[in-house]
CSV table of C-alpha atoms in Angstrom, one decimal:
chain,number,residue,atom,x,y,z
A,300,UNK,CA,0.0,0.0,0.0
A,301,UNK,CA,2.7,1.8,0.9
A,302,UNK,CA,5.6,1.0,-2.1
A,303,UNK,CA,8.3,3.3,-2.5
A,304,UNK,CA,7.6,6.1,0.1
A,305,UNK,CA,10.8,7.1,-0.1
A,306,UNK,CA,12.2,8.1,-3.3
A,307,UNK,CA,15.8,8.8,-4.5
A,308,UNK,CA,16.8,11.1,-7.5
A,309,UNK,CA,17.4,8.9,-9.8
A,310,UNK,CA,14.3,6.7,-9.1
A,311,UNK,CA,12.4,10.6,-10.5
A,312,UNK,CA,14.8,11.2,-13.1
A,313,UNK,CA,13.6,7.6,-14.6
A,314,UNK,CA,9.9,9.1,-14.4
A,315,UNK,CA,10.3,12.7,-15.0
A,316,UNK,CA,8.7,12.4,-18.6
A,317,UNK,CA,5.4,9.6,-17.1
A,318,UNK,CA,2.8,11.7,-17.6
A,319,UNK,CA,1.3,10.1,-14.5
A,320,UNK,CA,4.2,12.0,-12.3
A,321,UNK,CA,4.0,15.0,-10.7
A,322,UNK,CA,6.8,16.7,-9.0
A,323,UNK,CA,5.4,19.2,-6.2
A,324,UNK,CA,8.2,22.0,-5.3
A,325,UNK,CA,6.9,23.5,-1.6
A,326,UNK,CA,9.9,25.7,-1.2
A,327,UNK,CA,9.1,29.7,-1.2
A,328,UNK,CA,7.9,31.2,-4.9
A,329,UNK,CA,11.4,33.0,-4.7
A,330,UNK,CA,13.8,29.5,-3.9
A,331,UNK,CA,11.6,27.9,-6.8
A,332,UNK,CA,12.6,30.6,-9.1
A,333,UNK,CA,15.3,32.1,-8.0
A,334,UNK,CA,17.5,29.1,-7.2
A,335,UNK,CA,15.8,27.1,-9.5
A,336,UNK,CA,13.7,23.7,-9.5
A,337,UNK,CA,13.7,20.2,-10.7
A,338,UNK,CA,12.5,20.4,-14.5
A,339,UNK,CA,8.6,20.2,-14.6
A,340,UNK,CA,8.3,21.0,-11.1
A,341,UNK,CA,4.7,22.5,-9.9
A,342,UNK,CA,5.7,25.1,-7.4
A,343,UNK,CA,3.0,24.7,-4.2
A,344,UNK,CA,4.8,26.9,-1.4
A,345,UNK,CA,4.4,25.3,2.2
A,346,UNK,CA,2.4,28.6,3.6
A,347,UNK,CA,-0.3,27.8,0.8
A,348,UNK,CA,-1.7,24.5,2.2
A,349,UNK,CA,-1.5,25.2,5.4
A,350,UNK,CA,-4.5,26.9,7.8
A,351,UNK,CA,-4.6,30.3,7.7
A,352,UNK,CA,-6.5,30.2,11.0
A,353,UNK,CA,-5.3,28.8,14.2
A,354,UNK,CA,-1.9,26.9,14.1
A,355,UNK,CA,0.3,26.8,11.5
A,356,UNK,CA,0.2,23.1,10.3
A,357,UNK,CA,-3.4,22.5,10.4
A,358,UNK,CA,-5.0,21.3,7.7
A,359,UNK,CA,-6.2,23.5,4.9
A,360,UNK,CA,-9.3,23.0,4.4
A,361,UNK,CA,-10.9,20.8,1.1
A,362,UNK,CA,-11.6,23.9,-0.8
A,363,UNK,CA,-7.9,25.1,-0.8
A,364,UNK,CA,-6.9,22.3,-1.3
A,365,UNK,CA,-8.3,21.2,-4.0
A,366,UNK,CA,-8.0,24.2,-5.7
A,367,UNK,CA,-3.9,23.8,-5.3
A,368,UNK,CA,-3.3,21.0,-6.7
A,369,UNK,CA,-6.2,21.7,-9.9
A,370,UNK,CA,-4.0,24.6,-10.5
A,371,UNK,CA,-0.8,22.6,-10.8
A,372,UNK,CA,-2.3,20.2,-12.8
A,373,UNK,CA,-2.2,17.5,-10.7
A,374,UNK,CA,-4.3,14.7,-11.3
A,375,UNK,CA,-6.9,12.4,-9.1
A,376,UNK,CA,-4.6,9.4,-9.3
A,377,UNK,CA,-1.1,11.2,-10.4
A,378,UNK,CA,1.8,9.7,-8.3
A,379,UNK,CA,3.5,12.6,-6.8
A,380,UNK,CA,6.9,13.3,-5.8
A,381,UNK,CA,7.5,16.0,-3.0
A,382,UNK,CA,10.4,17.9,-1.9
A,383,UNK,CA,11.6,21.0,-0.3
A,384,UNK,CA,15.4,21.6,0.9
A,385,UNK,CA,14.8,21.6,4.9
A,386,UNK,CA,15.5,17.3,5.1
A,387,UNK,CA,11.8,16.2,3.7
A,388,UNK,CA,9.9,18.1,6.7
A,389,UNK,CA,7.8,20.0,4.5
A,390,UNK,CA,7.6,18.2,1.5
A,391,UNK,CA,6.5,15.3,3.9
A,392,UNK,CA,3.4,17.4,5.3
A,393,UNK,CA,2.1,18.2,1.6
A,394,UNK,CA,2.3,14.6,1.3
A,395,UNK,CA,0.0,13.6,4.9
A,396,UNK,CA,-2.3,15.6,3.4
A,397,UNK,CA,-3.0,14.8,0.2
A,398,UNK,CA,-3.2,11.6,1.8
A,399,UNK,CA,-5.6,12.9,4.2
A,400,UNK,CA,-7.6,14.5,1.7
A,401,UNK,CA,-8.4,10.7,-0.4
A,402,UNK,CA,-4.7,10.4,-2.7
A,403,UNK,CA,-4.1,7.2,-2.9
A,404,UNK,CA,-1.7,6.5,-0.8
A,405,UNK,CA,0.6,4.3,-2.7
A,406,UNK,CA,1.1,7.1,-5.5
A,407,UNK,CA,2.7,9.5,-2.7
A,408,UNK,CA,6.7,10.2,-2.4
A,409,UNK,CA,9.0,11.8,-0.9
A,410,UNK,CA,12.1,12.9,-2.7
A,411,UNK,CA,14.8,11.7,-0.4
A,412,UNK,CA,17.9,14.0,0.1
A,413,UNK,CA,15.7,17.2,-0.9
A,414,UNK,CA,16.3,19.3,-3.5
A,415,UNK,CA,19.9,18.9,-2.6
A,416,UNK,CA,20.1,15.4,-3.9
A,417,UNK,CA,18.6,16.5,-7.3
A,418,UNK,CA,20.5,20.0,-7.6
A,419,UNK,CA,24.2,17.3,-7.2
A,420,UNK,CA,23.4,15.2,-9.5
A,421,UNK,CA,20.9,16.3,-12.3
A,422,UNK,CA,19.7,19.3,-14.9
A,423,UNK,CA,17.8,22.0,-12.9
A,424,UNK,CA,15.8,25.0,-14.4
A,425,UNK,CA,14.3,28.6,-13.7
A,426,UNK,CA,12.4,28.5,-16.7
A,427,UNK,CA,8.8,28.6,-15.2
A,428,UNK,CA,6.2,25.5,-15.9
A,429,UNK,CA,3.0,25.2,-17.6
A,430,UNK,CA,0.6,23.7,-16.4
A,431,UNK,CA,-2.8,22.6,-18.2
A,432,UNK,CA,-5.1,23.0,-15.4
A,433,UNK,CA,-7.2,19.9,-13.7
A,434,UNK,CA,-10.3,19.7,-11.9
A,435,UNK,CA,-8.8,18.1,-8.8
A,436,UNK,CA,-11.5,16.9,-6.1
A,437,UNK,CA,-10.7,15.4,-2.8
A,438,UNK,CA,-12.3,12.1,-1.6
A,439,UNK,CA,-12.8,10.3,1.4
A,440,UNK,CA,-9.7,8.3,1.7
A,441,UNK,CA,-9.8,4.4,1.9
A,442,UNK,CA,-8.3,4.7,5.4
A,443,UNK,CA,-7.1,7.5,7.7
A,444,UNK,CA,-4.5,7.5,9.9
A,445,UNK,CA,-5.8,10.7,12.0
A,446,UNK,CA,-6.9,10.0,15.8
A,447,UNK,CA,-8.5,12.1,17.7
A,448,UNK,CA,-7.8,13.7,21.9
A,449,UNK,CA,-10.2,10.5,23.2
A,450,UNK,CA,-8.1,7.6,21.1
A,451,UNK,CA,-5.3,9.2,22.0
A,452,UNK,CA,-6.3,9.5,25.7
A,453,UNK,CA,-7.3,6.0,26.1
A,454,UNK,CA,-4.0,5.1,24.8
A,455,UNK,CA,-2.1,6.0,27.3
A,456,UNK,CA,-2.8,3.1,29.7
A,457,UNK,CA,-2.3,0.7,26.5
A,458,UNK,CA,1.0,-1.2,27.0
A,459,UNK,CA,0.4,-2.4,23.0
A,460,UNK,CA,0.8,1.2,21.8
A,461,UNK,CA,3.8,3.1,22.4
A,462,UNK,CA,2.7,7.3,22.0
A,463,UNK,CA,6.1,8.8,20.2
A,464,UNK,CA,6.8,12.8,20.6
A,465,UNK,CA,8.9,13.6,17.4
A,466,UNK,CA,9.7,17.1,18.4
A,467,UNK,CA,13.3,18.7,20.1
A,468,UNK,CA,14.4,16.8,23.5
A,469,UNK,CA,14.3,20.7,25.1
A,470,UNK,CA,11.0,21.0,24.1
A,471,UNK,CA,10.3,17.1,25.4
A,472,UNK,CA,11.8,18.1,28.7
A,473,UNK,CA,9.6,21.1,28.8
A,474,UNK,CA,6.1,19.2,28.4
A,475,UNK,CA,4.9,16.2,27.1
A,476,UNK,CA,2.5,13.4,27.0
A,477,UNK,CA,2.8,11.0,29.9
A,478,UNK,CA,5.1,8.1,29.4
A,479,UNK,CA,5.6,9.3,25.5
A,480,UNK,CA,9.0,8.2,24.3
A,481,UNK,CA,10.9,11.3,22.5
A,482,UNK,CA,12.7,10.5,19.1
A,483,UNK,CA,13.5,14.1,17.0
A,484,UNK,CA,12.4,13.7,13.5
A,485,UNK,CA,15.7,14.7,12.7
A,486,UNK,CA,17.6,11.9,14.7
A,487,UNK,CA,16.0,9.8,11.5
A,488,UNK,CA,18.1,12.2,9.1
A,489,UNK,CA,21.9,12.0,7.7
A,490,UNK,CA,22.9,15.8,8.2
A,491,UNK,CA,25.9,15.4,5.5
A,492,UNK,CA,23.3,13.5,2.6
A,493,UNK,CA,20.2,15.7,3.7
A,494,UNK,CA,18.5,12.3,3.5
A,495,UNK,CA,17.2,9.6,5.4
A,496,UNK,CA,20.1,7.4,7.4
A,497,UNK,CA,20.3,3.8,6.0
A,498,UNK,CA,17.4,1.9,6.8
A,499,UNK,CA,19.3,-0.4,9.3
A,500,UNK,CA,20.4,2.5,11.6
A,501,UNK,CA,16.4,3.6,11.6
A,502,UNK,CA,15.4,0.4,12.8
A,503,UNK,CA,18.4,0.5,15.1
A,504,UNK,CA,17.1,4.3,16.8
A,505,UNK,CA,13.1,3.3,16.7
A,506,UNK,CA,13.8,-0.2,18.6
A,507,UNK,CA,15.9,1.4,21.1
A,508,UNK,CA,12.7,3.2,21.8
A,509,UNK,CA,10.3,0.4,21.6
A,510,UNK,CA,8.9,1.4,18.9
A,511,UNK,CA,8.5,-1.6,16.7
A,512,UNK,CA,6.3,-2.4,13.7
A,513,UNK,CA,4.1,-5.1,16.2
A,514,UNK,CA,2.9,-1.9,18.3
A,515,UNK,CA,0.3,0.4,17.0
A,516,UNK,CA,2.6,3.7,17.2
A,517,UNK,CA,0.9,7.5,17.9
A,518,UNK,CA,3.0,10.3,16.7
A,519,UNK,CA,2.3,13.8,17.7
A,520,UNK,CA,4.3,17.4,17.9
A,521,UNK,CA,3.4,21.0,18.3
A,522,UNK,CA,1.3,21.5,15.8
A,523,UNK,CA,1.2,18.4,13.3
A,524,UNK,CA,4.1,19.1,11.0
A,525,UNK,CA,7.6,17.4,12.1
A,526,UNK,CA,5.5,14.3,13.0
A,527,UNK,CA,4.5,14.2,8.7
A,528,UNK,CA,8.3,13.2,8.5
A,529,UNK,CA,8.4,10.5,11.1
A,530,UNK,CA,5.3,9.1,9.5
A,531,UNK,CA,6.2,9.0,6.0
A,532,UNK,CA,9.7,7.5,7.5
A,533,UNK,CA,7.2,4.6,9.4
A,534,UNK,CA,5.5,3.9,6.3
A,535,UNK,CA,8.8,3.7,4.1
A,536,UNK,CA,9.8,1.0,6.7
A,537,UNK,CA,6.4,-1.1,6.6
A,538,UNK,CA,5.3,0.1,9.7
A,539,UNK,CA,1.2,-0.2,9.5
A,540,UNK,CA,-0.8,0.8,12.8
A,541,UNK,CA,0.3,4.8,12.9
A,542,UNK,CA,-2.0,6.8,14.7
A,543,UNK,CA,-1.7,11.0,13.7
A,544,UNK,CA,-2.7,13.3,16.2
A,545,UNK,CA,-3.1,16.3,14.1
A,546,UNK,CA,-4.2,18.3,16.9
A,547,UNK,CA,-0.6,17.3,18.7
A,548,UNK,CA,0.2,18.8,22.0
A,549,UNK,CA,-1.1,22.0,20.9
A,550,UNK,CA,-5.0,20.3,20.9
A,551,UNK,CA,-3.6,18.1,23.6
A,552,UNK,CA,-3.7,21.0,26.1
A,553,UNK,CA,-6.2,23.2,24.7
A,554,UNK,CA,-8.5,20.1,25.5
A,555,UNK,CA,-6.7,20.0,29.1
A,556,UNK,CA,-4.7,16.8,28.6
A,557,UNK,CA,-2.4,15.4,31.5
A,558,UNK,CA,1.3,16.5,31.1
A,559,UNK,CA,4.6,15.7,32.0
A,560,UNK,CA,8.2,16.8,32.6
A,561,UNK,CA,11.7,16.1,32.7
């Protein structure tokens, strides 16, 4: 369901011309054309699909949405390839919600490495895209992953499901959800490649947590956006019982959740 959530350069190079792919840039409108962008690319800036009330990280609402991606040209069943240049972060949240919003989940990557990978290694441009546009619609997906205060609640007296907070240790030692284990999203990333670290040294850092593919695994942050990365990462590794708190510790105390500190 899952197959290839995790994408290297070459593996879009291969598929740059399928007329089924669509490369999604989510850097800012001056990176995508001022640095320049992976040939094709549909430029959807990270501030665009994200909620312009409350939190920054919420969800966008359907209407936003869907407009987006018709605008990029982006069709219902397209397999699209995300990146941005800040280790996947982004480029993963653009991904959670298109899967959130009904795109089928096994058509949804993440270029791994960034833009970074691609600028090393293949042709960039600044030349802007065209786009024919689409009439993009959003659906009720097969299955979501989102879980709400109460699941999340009851799950914290559930020895079977391990609650992981994927933010900064500071910020872990400041507040968090009781008995939550902390793993930073970017203890998952290779600071020299950008990308993710080989896949035996992210089994190596989630078992050391107890968080294994035989537990149902919750993931939370601040306000939904770090924990996109971690969950793309879960799903790349065939994890399959992921809970995603969108609300995150921000819902979490708003609703007046228990919480702990160092």
């Amino acid at each position: 369901m899952y197959r290839n959530a995790v994408v290297s350069a070459a593996w879009l190079a291969d598929r740059l011309e399928d007329e089924e792919t669509s490369v999604i840039d989510v850097r800012d409108a001056w990176e995508f054309d001022g640095i320049g962008h992976v040939p094709g690319a549909a430029s959807i800036p990270f501030g665009e699909f994200r909620s312009e009330t409350g939190d920054e990280g919420m969800l966008p609402g359907a209407e936003i949405w869907e407009s987006l991606l018709s605008a990029a040209g982006i069709g219902p069943d397209d397999h699209l390839v995300a990146y941005d240049d800040t280790h996947g972060v982004f480029a993963a949240r653009f991904l959670v919600t298109a899967e959130l919003y009904g795109h089928p989940p096994d058509r949804l990557h993440l270029l791994d490495g960034d833009y970074s990978a691609w600028n090393q290694a293949h042709e960039t441009t600044s030349d802007a895209p065209s786009h024919a546009t689409t009439d993009y619609a959003v659906r009720e997906p097969a299955h979501s992953p989102l879980v709400d205060y109460g699941t999340v609640s009851a799950a914290l007296d559930d020895d079977s499901t391990v609650i992981v907070d994927t933010r900064e240790p500071r910020e872990y030692d400041e507040g968090h959800l009781p008995d939550a284990v902390n793993v930073d999203w970017r203890d998952l990333v290779d600071d020299e490649t950008r990308g993710l670290k080989p896949e035996t040294e992210l089994r190596s850092i989630l078992e050391a947590a107890e968080i294994t593919p035989d537990r149902r695994v919750l993931l939370y942050c601040n306000t939904a956006r770090r924990i996109s990365h971690t969950y793309v990462v879960l799903r790349s590794l065939g994890y399959e019982d992921i809970g995603f708190y969108e609300d995150s510790l921000t819902g979490w105390t708003d609703r007046g959740g228990p919480v702990e500190t160092a």
